[in-house]
Amino acid sequence: VLAWGMETPILRYPGGTTHLIWFSVANYEGLEKVLWAMEAQQSKLAADEGRSAGSKAMTTAQRIRETIDSSKTRDWLSRDILSGYGPNPPAAILPITRYNFIKVKPGKGTEYRQAWEKYNKPVYDKLLADGVVLTYGLATEAIKTDGDFTHFVWVATANMAGADKIVAAFAAVNARRTEAERAEVGATFTSLTDPDMSRSIVTRSRIFKLPAK
């Protein structure tokens, strides 16, 4: 596992997600190792608890069934197209992460990545170097399961103030462009995406572990 964490959404809505658990691996082999390790741990816990059959305490499996509505659990398998990582934050830092979901028009994936890399990536790289952004990425589903989006951007900051700094950084870049350049950037992204399908969520980390450096 390269990185992992658990998050809870800041904005609540009826029937919405209560917790997100994520982990990052290098490839499918790494994914398989994590899945097998999870199963092995569950089997070990069940065996250990089985040997304590006289105990009236709930087993781990029972606590999971009581706590989690598994019928509403949703999995995604995504692949980062572009990403940037800063150093591991202090243990006391539990970041805020914003996810922006975008629906790119059919056949426009390569052009969208190129536009994002040209206009957005330099801003995030500067914010990463300045310590404002802890980590960021542009990702797609590795196995397509959802028709509402094709790509998503994720950006983690130490606190909500970091979000203000991101907005200010993009506003400053846009202010330095000419009116024609601003129109060109806007037209580029509008031509490549379906703006009405864009959605965002903001989460607070409860556990946050980045790759060791």
JSON list of C-alpha atoms in Angstrom, two decimals:
[
{"chain": "A", "resi": 1, "resn": "VAL", "atom": "CA", "xyz": [0.00, 0.00, 0.00]},
{"chain": "A", "resi": 2, "resn": "LEU", "atom": "CA", "xyz": [1.41, 3.38, -1.05]},
{"chain": "A", "resi": 3, "resn": "ALA", "atom": "CA", "xyz": [-1.11, 5.53, 0.81]},
{"chain": "A", "resi": 4, "resn": "TRP", "atom": "CA", "xyz": [-4.45, 5.12, 2.55]},
{"chain": "A", "resi": 5, "resn": "GLY", "atom": "CA", "xyz": [-7.05, 6.94, 4.57]},
{"chain": "A", "resi": 6, "resn": "MET", "atom": "CA", "xyz": [-10.57, 7.25, 5.89]},
{"chain": "A", "resi": 7, "resn": "GLU", "atom": "CA", "xyz": [-12.75, 10.33, 5.38]},
{"chain": "A", "resi": 8, "resn": "THR", "atom": "CA", "xyz": [-16.18, 11.66, 6.29]},
{"chain": "A", "resi": 9, "resn": "PRO", "atom": "CA", "xyz": [-18.12, 14.15, 4.11]},
{"chain": "A", "resi": 10, "resn": "ILE", "atom": "CA", "xyz": [-18.55, 17.68, 5.42]},
{"chain": "A", "resi": 11, "resn": "LEU", "atom": "CA", "xyz": [-21.85, 18.20, 3.61]},
{"chain": "A", "resi": 12, "resn": "ARG", "atom": "CA", "xyz": [-24.62, 15.77, 4.53]},
{"chain": "A", "resi": 13, "resn": "TYR", "atom": "CA", "xyz": [-27.65, 14.89, 2.45]},
{"chain": "A", "resi": 14, "resn": "PRO", "atom": "CA", "xyz": [-30.42, 12.26, 2.72]},
{"chain": "A", "resi": 15, "resn": "GLY", "atom": "CA", "xyz": [-29.13, 8.83, 1.78]},
{"chain": "A", "resi": 16, "resn": "GLY", "atom": "CA", "xyz": [-25.63, 10.17, 1.26]},
{"chain": "A", "resi": 17, "resn": "THR", "atom": "CA", "xyz": [-22.26, 8.63, 2.02]},
{"chain": "A", "resi": 18, "resn": "THR", "atom": "CA", "xyz": [-21.18, 8.63, 5.67]},
{"chain": "A", "resi": 19, "resn": "HIS", "atom": "CA", "xyz": [-17.59, 7.35, 5.32]},
{"chain": "A", "resi": 20, "resn": "LEU", "atom": "CA", "xyz": [-15.03, 6.85, 2.56]},
{"chain": "A", "resi": 21, "resn": "ILE", "atom": "CA", "xyz": [-12.09, 4.44, 2.88]},
{"chain": "A", "resi": 22, "resn": "TRP", "atom": "CA", "xyz": [-9.41, 4.56, 0.20]},
{"chain": "A", "resi": 23, "resn": "PHE", "atom": "CA", "xyz": [-6.03, 3.05, -0.48]},
{"chain": "A", "resi": 24, "resn": "SER", "atom": "CA", "xyz": [-3.49, 3.49, -3.25]},
{"chain": "A", "resi": 25, "resn": "VAL", "atom": "CA", "xyz": [-1.40, 0.73, -4.86]},
{"chain": "A", "resi": 26, "resn": "ALA", "atom": "CA", "xyz": [1.01, 0.66, -7.80]},
{"chain": "A", "resi": 27, "resn": "ASN", "atom": "CA", "xyz": [-0.84, -1.90, -9.93]},
{"chain": "A", "resi": 28, "resn": "TYR", "atom": "CA", "xyz": [-3.45, -4.68, -10.02]},
{"chain": "A", "resi": 29, "resn": "GLU", "atom": "CA", "xyz": [-1.06, -7.06, -8.28]},
{"chain": "A", "resi": 30, "resn": "GLY", "atom": "CA", "xyz": [-0.93, -4.65, -5.35]},
{"chain": "A", "resi": 31, "resn": "LEU", "atom": "CA", "xyz": [-4.73, -4.49, -5.30]},
{"chain": "A", "resi": 32, "resn": "GLU", "atom": "CA", "xyz": [-4.97, -8.27, -5.15]},
{"chain": "A", "resi": 33, "resn": "LYS", "atom": "CA", "xyz": [-2.47, -8.40, -2.27]},
{"chain": "A", "resi": 34, "resn": "VAL", "atom": "CA", "xyz": [-4.55, -5.93, -0.28]},
{"chain": "A", "resi": 35, "resn": "LEU", "atom": "CA", "xyz": [-7.77, -7.84, -0.89]},
{"chain": "A", "resi": 36, "resn": "TRP", "atom": "CA", "xyz": [-6.18, -11.15, 0.12]},
{"chain": "A", "resi": 37, "resn": "ALA", "atom": "CA", "xyz": [-4.63, -9.54, 3.21]},
{"chain": "A", "resi": 38, "resn": "MET", "atom": "CA", "xyz": [-8.02, -8.17, 4.26]},
{"chain": "A", "resi": 39, "resn": "GLU", "atom": "CA", "xyz": [-9.62, -11.58, 3.89]},
{"chain": "A", "resi": 40, "resn": "ALA", "atom": "CA", "xyz": [-6.79, -13.22, 5.82]},
{"chain": "A", "resi": 41, "resn": "GLN", "atom": "CA", "xyz": [-7.18, -10.70, 8.65]},
{"chain": "A", "resi": 42, "resn": "GLN", "atom": "CA", "xyz": [-10.93, -11.29, 8.83]},
{"chain": "A", "resi": 43, "resn": "SER", "atom": "CA", "xyz": [-10.37, -15.06, 8.92]},
{"chain": "A", "resi": 44, "resn": "LYS", "atom": "CA", "xyz": [-7.77, -14.69, 11.67]},
{"chain": "A", "resi": 45, "resn": "LEU", "atom": "CA", "xyz": [-10.09, -12.53, 13.76]},
{"chain": "A", "resi": 46, "resn": "ALA", "atom": "CA", "xyz": [-12.92, -15.01, 13.31]},
{"chain": "A", "resi": 47, "resn": "ALA", "atom": "CA", "xyz": [-10.67, -17.90, 14.34]},
{"chain": "A", "resi": 48, "resn": "ASP", "atom": "CA", "xyz": [-9.34, -16.05, 17.39]},
{"chain": "A", "resi": 49, "resn": "GLU", "atom": "CA", "xyz": [-12.82, -15.06, 18.47]},
{"chain": "A", "resi": 50, "resn": "GLY", "atom": "CA", "xyz": [-14.07, -18.59, 17.85]},
{"chain": "A", "resi": 51, "resn": "ARG", "atom": "CA", "xyz": [-11.58, -19.91, 20.37]},
{"chain": "A", "resi": 52, "resn": "SER", "atom": "CA", "xyz": [-13.18, -17.58, 22.90]},
{"chain": "A", "resi": 53, "resn": "ALA", "atom": "CA", "xyz": [-16.61, -19.05, 22.35]},
{"chain": "A", "resi": 54, "resn": "GLY", "atom": "CA", "xyz": [-17.55, -18.52, 25.98]},
{"chain": "A", "resi": 55, "resn": "SER", "atom": "CA", "xyz": [-17.24, -14.77, 25.68]},
{"chain": "A", "resi": 56, "resn": "LYS", "atom": "CA", "xyz": [-20.44, -12.77, 25.41]},
{"chain": "A", "resi": 57, "resn": "ALA", "atom": "CA", "xyz": [-18.71, -9.92, 23.59]},
{"chain": "A", "resi": 58, "resn": "MET", "atom": "CA", "xyz": [-19.76, -9.26, 20.01]},
{"chain": "A", "resi": 59, "resn": "THR", "atom": "CA", "xyz": [-17.45, -10.60, 17.35]},
{"chain": "A", "resi": 60, "resn": "THR", "atom": "CA", "xyz": [-15.85, -8.31, 14.79]},
{"chain": "A", "resi": 61, "resn": "ALA", "atom": "CA", "xyz": [-18.15, -9.69, 12.09]},
{"chain": "A", "resi": 62, "resn": "GLN", "atom": "CA", "xyz": [-21.19, -8.98, 14.25]},
{"chain": "A", "resi": 63, "resn": "ARG", "atom": "CA", "xyz": [-20.05, -5.42, 14.95]},
{"chain": "A", "resi": 64, "resn": "ILE", "atom": "CA", "xyz": [-19.51, -4.84, 11.24]},
{"chain": "A", "resi": 65, "resn": "ARG", "atom": "CA", "xyz": [-22.99, -6.13, 10.38]},
{"chain": "A", "resi": 66, "resn": "GLU", "atom": "CA", "xyz": [-24.53, -3.95, 13.10]},
{"chain": "A", "resi": 67, "resn": "THR", "atom": "CA", "xyz": [-22.61, -0.82, 12.16]},
{"chain": "A", "resi": 68, "resn": "ILE", "atom": "CA", "xyz": [-22.48, -0.88, 8.34]},
{"chain": "A", "resi": 69, "resn": "ASP", "atom": "CA", "xyz": [-25.35, -1.02, 5.85]},
{"chain": "A", "resi": 70, "resn": "SER", "atom": "CA", "xyz": [-23.49, -3.17, 3.35]},
{"chain": "A", "resi": 71, "resn": "SER", "atom": "CA", "xyz": [-26.34, -2.90, 0.82]},
{"chain": "A", "resi": 72, "resn": "LYS", "atom": "CA", "xyz": [-25.34, 0.75, 0.34]},
{"chain": "A", "resi": 73, "resn": "THR", "atom": "CA", "xyz": [-21.59, 0.19, 0.10]},
{"chain": "A", "resi": 74, "resn": "ARG", "atom": "CA", "xyz": [-20.12, 1.46, -3.19]},
{"chain": "A", "resi": 75, "resn": "ASP", "atom": "CA", "xyz": [-16.68, 0.63, -4.59]},
{"chain": "A", "resi": 76, "resn": "TRP", "atom": "CA", "xyz": [-14.66, 2.45, -7.23]},
{"chain": "A", "resi": 77, "resn": "LEU", "atom": "CA", "xyz": [-11.40, 1.35, -8.80]},
{"chain": "A", "resi": 78, "resn": "SER", "atom": "CA", "xyz": [-9.66, 4.44, -10.17]},
{"chain": "A", "resi": 79, "resn": "ARG", "atom": "CA", "xyz": [-6.36, 5.24, -11.86]},
{"chain": "A", "resi": 80, "resn": "ASP", "atom": "CA", "xyz": [-4.45, 8.47, -11.41]},
{"chain": "A", "resi": 81, "resn": "ILE", "atom": "CA", "xyz": [-3.52, 10.06, -14.73]},
{"chain": "A", "resi": 82, "resn": "LEU", "atom": "CA", "xyz": [-1.61, 12.89, -13.07]},
{"chain": "A", "resi": 83, "resn": "SER", "atom": "CA", "xyz": [-0.71, 13.35, -9.42]},
{"chain": "A", "resi": 84, "resn": "GLY", "atom": "CA", "xyz": [1.55, 15.23, -7.06]},
{"chain": "A", "resi": 85, "resn": "TYR", "atom": "CA", "xyz": [2.57, 14.45, -3.48]},
{"chain": "A", "resi": 86, "resn": "GLY", "atom": "CA", "xyz": [4.15, 16.63, -0.84]},
{"chain": "A", "resi": 87, "resn": "PRO", "atom": "CA", "xyz": [5.83, 15.36, 2.33]},
{"chain": "A", "resi": 88, "resn": "ASN", "atom": "CA", "xyz": [3.80, 13.51, 4.93]},
{"chain": "A", "resi": 89, "resn": "PRO", "atom": "CA", "xyz": [2.03, 16.07, 7.14]},
{"chain": "A", "resi": 90, "resn": "PRO", "atom": "CA", "xyz": [2.39, 15.91, 10.94]},
{"chain": "A", "resi": 91, "resn": "ALA", "atom": "CA", "xyz": [0.23, 13.23, 12.56]},
{"chain": "A", "resi": 92, "resn": "ALA", "atom": "CA", "xyz": [-2.07, 15.89, 14.03]},
{"chain": "A", "resi": 93, "resn": "ILE", "atom": "CA", "xyz": [-3.01, 17.14, 10.54]},
{"chain": "A", "resi": 94, "resn": "LEU", "atom": "CA", "xyz": [-6.20, 15.55, 9.21]},
{"chain": "A", "resi": 95, "resn": "PRO", "atom": "CA", "xyz": [-6.66, 17.12, 5.78]},
{"chain": "A", "resi": 96, "resn": "ILE", "atom": "CA", "xyz": [-9.64, 18.47, 3.95]},
{"chain": "A", "resi": 97, "resn": "THR", "atom": "CA", "xyz": [-10.09, 16.89, 0.51]},
{"chain": "A", "resi": 98, "resn": "ARG", "atom": "CA", "xyz": [-12.22, 18.20, -2.32]},
{"chain": "A", "resi": 99, "resn": "TYR", "atom": "CA", "xyz": [-13.34, 15.90, -5.12]},
{"chain": "A", "resi": 100, "resn": "ASN", "atom": "CA", "xyz": [-14.54, 17.44, -8.38]},
{"chain": "A", "resi": 101, "resn": "PHE", "atom": "CA", "xyz": [-16.35, 15.00, -10.68]},
{"chain": "A", "resi": 102, "resn": "ILE", "atom": "CA", "xyz": [-16.32, 15.86, -14.39]},
{"chain": "A", "resi": 103, "resn": "LYS", "atom": "CA", "xyz": [-17.98, 14.28, -17.39]},
{"chain": "A", "resi": 104, "resn": "VAL", "atom": "CA", "xyz": [-15.73, 14.60, -20.44]},
{"chain": "A", "resi": 105, "resn": "LYS", "atom": "CA", "xyz": [-17.38, 14.31, -23.83]},
{"chain": "A", "resi": 106, "resn": "PRO", "atom": "CA", "xyz": [-16.87, 11.05, -25.78]},
{"chain": "A", "resi": 107, "resn": "GLY", "atom": "CA", "xyz": [-13.54, 10.90, -27.58]},
{"chain": "A", "resi": 108, "resn": "LYS", "atom": "CA", "xyz": [-12.21, 14.00, -25.79]},
{"chain": "A", "resi": 109, "resn": "GLY", "atom": "CA", "xyz": [-10.29, 12.34, -22.96]},
{"chain": "A", "resi": 110, "resn": "THR", "atom": "CA", "xyz": [-6.83, 13.00, -24.37]},
{"chain": "A", "resi": 111, "resn": "GLU", "atom": "CA", "xyz": [-7.63, 16.63, -25.16]},
{"chain": "A", "resi": 112, "resn": "TYR", "atom": "CA", "xyz": [-9.06, 17.14, -21.67]},
{"chain": "A", "resi": 113, "resn": "ARG", "atom": "CA", "xyz": [-5.95, 15.73, -20.03]},
{"chain": "A", "resi": 114, "resn": "GLN", "atom": "CA", "xyz": [-3.76, 17.96, -22.19]},
{"chain": "A", "resi": 115, "resn": "ALA", "atom": "CA", "xyz": [-5.82, 21.04, -21.31]},
{"chain": "A", "resi": 116, "resn": "TRP", "atom": "CA", "xyz": [-5.79, 20.17, -17.60]},
{"chain": "A", "resi": 117, "resn": "GLU", "atom": "CA", "xyz": [-2.06, 19.58, -17.67]},
{"chain": "A", "resi": 118, "resn": "LYS", "atom": "CA", "xyz": [-1.48, 22.88, -19.45]},
{"chain": "A", "resi": 119, "resn": "TYR", "atom": "CA", "xyz": [-3.75, 25.16, -17.43]},
{"chain": "A", "resi": 120, "resn": "ASN", "atom": "CA", "xyz": [-4.30, 23.54, -14.02]},
{"chain": "A", "resi": 121, "resn": "LYS", "atom": "CA", "xyz": [-1.32, 21.35, -13.20]},
{"chain": "A", "resi": 122, "resn": "PRO", "atom": "CA", "xyz": [1.22, 24.22, -12.97]},
{"chain": "A", "resi": 123, "resn": "VAL", "atom": "CA", "xyz": [-0.98, 25.98, -10.42]},
{"chain": "A", "resi": 124, "resn": "TYR", "atom": "CA", "xyz": [-1.30, 22.87, -8.27]},
{"chain": "A", "resi": 125, "resn": "ASP", "atom": "CA", "xyz": [2.43, 22.16, -8.54]},
{"chain": "A", "resi": 126, "resn": "LYS", "atom": "CA", "xyz": [3.21, 25.66, -7.28]},
{"chain": "A", "resi": 127, "resn": "LEU", "atom": "CA", "xyz": [0.74, 25.25, -4.42]},
{"chain": "A", "resi": 128, "resn": "LEU", "atom": "CA", "xyz": [2.32, 21.88, -3.62]},
{"chain": "A", "resi": 129, "resn": "ALA", "atom": "CA", "xyz": [5.79, 23.43, -3.52]},
{"chain": "A", "resi": 130, "resn": "ASP", "atom": "CA", "xyz": [4.47, 26.22, -1.27]},
{"chain": "A", "resi": 131, "resn": "GLY", "atom": "CA", "xyz": [2.96, 23.71, 1.16]},
{"chain": "A", "resi": 132, "resn": "VAL", "atom": "CA", "xyz": [-0.62, 24.83, 0.54]},
{"chain": "A", "resi": 133, "resn": "VAL", "atom": "CA", "xyz": [-1.62, 21.59, -1.18]},
{"chain": "A", "resi": 134, "resn": "LEU", "atom": "CA", "xyz": [-0.58, 18.32, 0.43]},
{"chain": "A", "resi": 135, "resn": "THR", "atom": "CA", "xyz": [-1.42, 16.13, -2.54]},
{"chain": "A", "resi": 136, "resn": "TYR", "atom": "CA", "xyz": [-3.56, 16.24, -5.69]},
{"chain": "A", "resi": 137, "resn": "GLY", "atom": "CA", "xyz": [-4.51, 14.17, -8.69]},
{"chain": "A", "resi": 138, "resn": "LEU", "atom": "CA", "xyz": [-6.53, 13.79, -11.86]},
{"chain": "A", "resi": 139, "resn": "ALA", "atom": "CA", "xyz": [-8.09, 10.34, -12.10]},
{"chain": "A", "resi": 140, "resn": "THR", "atom": "CA", "xyz": [-10.45, 8.14, -14.09]},
{"chain": "A", "resi": 141, "resn": "GLU", "atom": "CA", "xyz": [-12.21, 4.90, -13.28]},
{"chain": "A", "resi": 142, "resn": "ALA", "atom": "CA", "xyz": [-9.93, 1.96, -14.13]},
{"chain": "A", "resi": 143, "resn": "ILE", "atom": "CA", "xyz": [-13.06, -0.18, -14.50]},
{"chain": "A", "resi": 144, "resn": "LYS", "atom": "CA", "xyz": [-16.00, 1.85, -15.72]},
{"chain": "A", "resi": 145, "resn": "THR", "atom": "CA", "xyz": [-19.03, 1.51, -13.44]},
{"chain": "A", "resi": 146, "resn": "ASP", "atom": "CA", "xyz": [-20.54, 5.00, -13.32]},
{"chain": "A", "resi": 147, "resn": "GLY", "atom": "CA", "xyz": [-22.07, 7.02, -16.16]},
{"chain": "A", "resi": 148, "resn": "ASP", "atom": "CA", "xyz": [-22.31, 10.29, -14.23]},
{"chain": "A", "resi": 149, "resn": "PHE", "atom": "CA", "xyz": [-18.61, 11.15, -14.54]},
{"chain": "A", "resi": 150, "resn": "THR", "atom": "CA", "xyz": [-15.53, 10.18, -16.54]},
{"chain": "A", "resi": 151, "resn": "HIS", "atom": "CA", "xyz": [-12.80, 12.01, -14.57]},
{"chain": "A", "resi": 152, "resn": "PHE", "atom": "CA", "xyz": [-12.36, 13.43, -11.10]},
{"chain": "A", "resi": 153, "resn": "VAL", "atom": "CA", "xyz": [-9.90, 15.82, -9.51]},
{"chain": "A", "resi": 154, "resn": "TRP", "atom": "CA", "xyz": [-8.93, 15.37, -5.87]},
{"chain": "A", "resi": 155, "resn": "VAL", "atom": "CA", "xyz": [-7.01, 17.93, -3.83]},
{"chain": "A", "resi": 156, "resn": "ALA", "atom": "CA", "xyz": [-6.02, 17.67, -0.16]},
{"chain": "A", "resi": 157, "resn": "THR", "atom": "CA", "xyz": [-5.11, 20.64, 2.03]},
{"chain": "A", "resi": 158, "resn": "ALA", "atom": "CA", "xyz": [-4.28, 20.85, 5.72]},
{"chain": "A", "resi": 159, "resn": "ASN", "atom": "CA", "xyz": [-7.42, 22.87, 6.47]},
{"chain": "A", "resi": 160, "resn": "MET", "atom": "CA", "xyz": [-10.26, 24.84, 4.92]},
{"chain": "A", "resi": 161, "resn": "ALA", "atom": "CA", "xyz": [-8.03, 27.90, 4.62]},
{"chain": "A", "resi": 162, "resn": "GLY", "atom": "CA", "xyz": [-6.10, 25.96, 2.00]},
{"chain": "A", "resi": 163, "resn": "ALA", "atom": "CA", "xyz": [-9.20, 25.95, -0.19]},
{"chain": "A", "resi": 164, "resn": "ASP", "atom": "CA", "xyz": [-9.28, 29.76, -0.04]},
{"chain": "A", "resi": 165, "resn": "LYS", "atom": "CA", "xyz": [-5.65, 29.86, -1.15]},
{"chain": "A", "resi": 166, "resn": "ILE", "atom": "CA", "xyz": [-6.38, 27.56, -4.09]},
{"chain": "A", "resi": 167, "resn": "VAL", "atom": "CA", "xyz": [-9.20, 29.82, -5.24]},
{"chain": "A", "resi": 168, "resn": "ALA", "atom": "CA", "xyz": [-6.94, 32.85, -4.88]},
{"chain": "A", "resi": 169, "resn": "ALA", "atom": "CA", "xyz": [-4.12, 31.18, -6.81]},
{"chain": "A", "resi": 170, "resn": "PHE", "atom": "CA", "xyz": [-6.33, 30.33, -9.78]},
{"chain": "A", "resi": 171, "resn": "ALA", "atom": "CA", "xyz": [-7.88, 33.82, -9.68]},
{"chain": "A", "resi": 172, "resn": "ALA", "atom": "CA", "xyz": [-4.40, 35.39, -9.76]},
{"chain": "A", "resi": 173, "resn": "VAL", "atom": "CA", "xyz": [-3.39, 33.26, -12.76]},
{"chain": "A", "resi": 174, "resn": "ASN", "atom": "CA", "xyz": [-6.60, 34.17, -14.55]},
{"chain": "A", "resi": 175, "resn": "ALA", "atom": "CA", "xyz": [-6.11, 37.87, -13.80]},
{"chain": "A", "resi": 176, "resn": "ARG", "atom": "CA", "xyz": [-2.73, 37.81, -15.55]},
{"chain": "A", "resi": 177, "resn": "ARG", "atom": "CA", "xyz": [-4.32, 36.53, -18.76]},
{"chain": "A", "resi": 178, "resn": "THR", "atom": "CA", "xyz": [-5.71, 38.80, -21.41]},
{"chain": "A", "resi": 179, "resn": "GLU", "atom": "CA", "xyz": [-9.43, 38.84, -22.03]},
{"chain": "A", "resi": 180, "resn": "ALA", "atom": "CA", "xyz": [-8.88, 36.76, -25.16]},
{"chain": "A", "resi": 181, "resn": "GLU", "atom": "CA", "xyz": [-6.79, 34.21, -23.23]},
{"chain": "A", "resi": 182, "resn": "ARG", "atom": "CA", "xyz": [-9.46, 33.90, -20.54]},
{"chain": "A", "resi": 183, "resn": "ALA", "atom": "CA", "xyz": [-12.09, 33.32, -23.20]},
{"chain": "A", "resi": 184, "resn": "GLU", "atom": "CA", "xyz": [-9.91, 30.69, -24.85]},
{"chain": "A", "resi": 185, "resn": "VAL", "atom": "CA", "xyz": [-9.39, 28.75, -21.60]},
{"chain": "A", "resi": 186, "resn": "GLY", "atom": "CA", "xyz": [-13.09, 28.85, -20.79]},
{"chain": "A", "resi": 187, "resn": "ALA", "atom": "CA", "xyz": [-14.08, 27.77, -24.28]},
{"chain": "A", "resi": 188, "resn": "THR", "atom": "CA", "xyz": [-11.56, 24.92, -24.20]},
{"chain": "A", "resi": 189, "resn": "PHE", "atom": "CA", "xyz": [-12.96, 23.31, -21.07]},
{"chain": "A", "resi": 190, "resn": "THR", "atom": "CA", "xyz": [-16.57, 24.00, -22.08]},
{"chain": "A", "resi": 191, "resn": "SER", "atom": "CA", "xyz": [-16.02, 22.28, -25.42]},
{"chain": "A", "resi": 192, "resn": "LEU", "atom": "CA", "xyz": [-14.51, 19.19, -23.78]},
{"chain": "A", "resi": 193, "resn": "THR", "atom": "CA", "xyz": [-16.91, 18.63, -20.87]},
{"chain": "A", "resi": 194, "resn": "ASP", "atom": "CA", "xyz": [-20.58, 18.59, -19.94]},
{"chain": "A", "resi": 195, "resn": "PRO", "atom": "CA", "xyz": [-20.69, 21.35, -17.27]},
{"chain": "A", "resi": 196, "resn": "ASP", "atom": "CA", "xyz": [-24.19, 20.38, -16.08]},
{"chain": "A", "resi": 197, "resn": "MET", "atom": "CA", "xyz": [-22.85, 17.00, -14.92]},
{"chain": "A", "resi": 198, "resn": "SER", "atom": "CA", "xyz": [-20.13, 18.45, -12.70]},
{"chain": "A", "resi": 199, "resn": "ARG", "atom": "CA", "xyz": [-20.44, 17.67, -9.00]},
{"chain": "A", "resi": 200, "resn": "SER", "atom": "CA", "xyz": [-18.19, 18.12, -5.94]},
{"chain": "A", "resi": 201, "resn": "ILE", "atom": "CA", "xyz": [-17.87, 16.75, -2.44]},
{"chain": "A", "resi": 202, "resn": "VAL", "atom": "CA", "xyz": [-15.64, 17.91, 0.41]},
{"chain": "A", "resi": 203, "resn": "THR", "atom": "CA", "xyz": [-14.41, 15.52, 3.10]},
{"chain": "A", "resi": 204, "resn": "ARG", "atom": "CA", "xyz": [-12.45, 15.65, 6.33]},
{"chain": "A", "resi": 205, "resn": "SER", "atom": "CA", "xyz": [-9.84, 12.95, 6.89]},
{"chain": "A", "resi": 206, "resn": "ARG", "atom": "CA", "xyz": [-10.04, 10.81, 10.00]},
{"chain": "A", "resi": 207, "resn": "ILE", "atom": "CA", "xyz": [-6.95, 8.83, 8.96]},
{"chain": "A", "resi": 208, "resn": "PHE", "atom": "CA", "xyz": [-4.46, 10.07, 6.37]},
{"chain": "A", "resi": 209, "resn": "LYS", "atom": "CA", "xyz": [-1.27, 8.27, 5.37]},
{"chain": "A", "resi": 210, "resn": "LEU", "atom": "CA", "xyz": [0.92, 9.29, 2.41]},
{"chain": "A", "resi": 211, "resn": "PRO", "atom": "CA", "xyz": [3.94, 7.47, 0.95]},
{"chain": "A", "resi": 212, "resn": "ALA", "atom": "CA", "xyz": [7.00, 7.65, 3.19]},
{"chain": "A", "resi": 213, "resn": "LYS", "atom": "CA", "xyz": [9.68, 10.04, 1.90]}
]
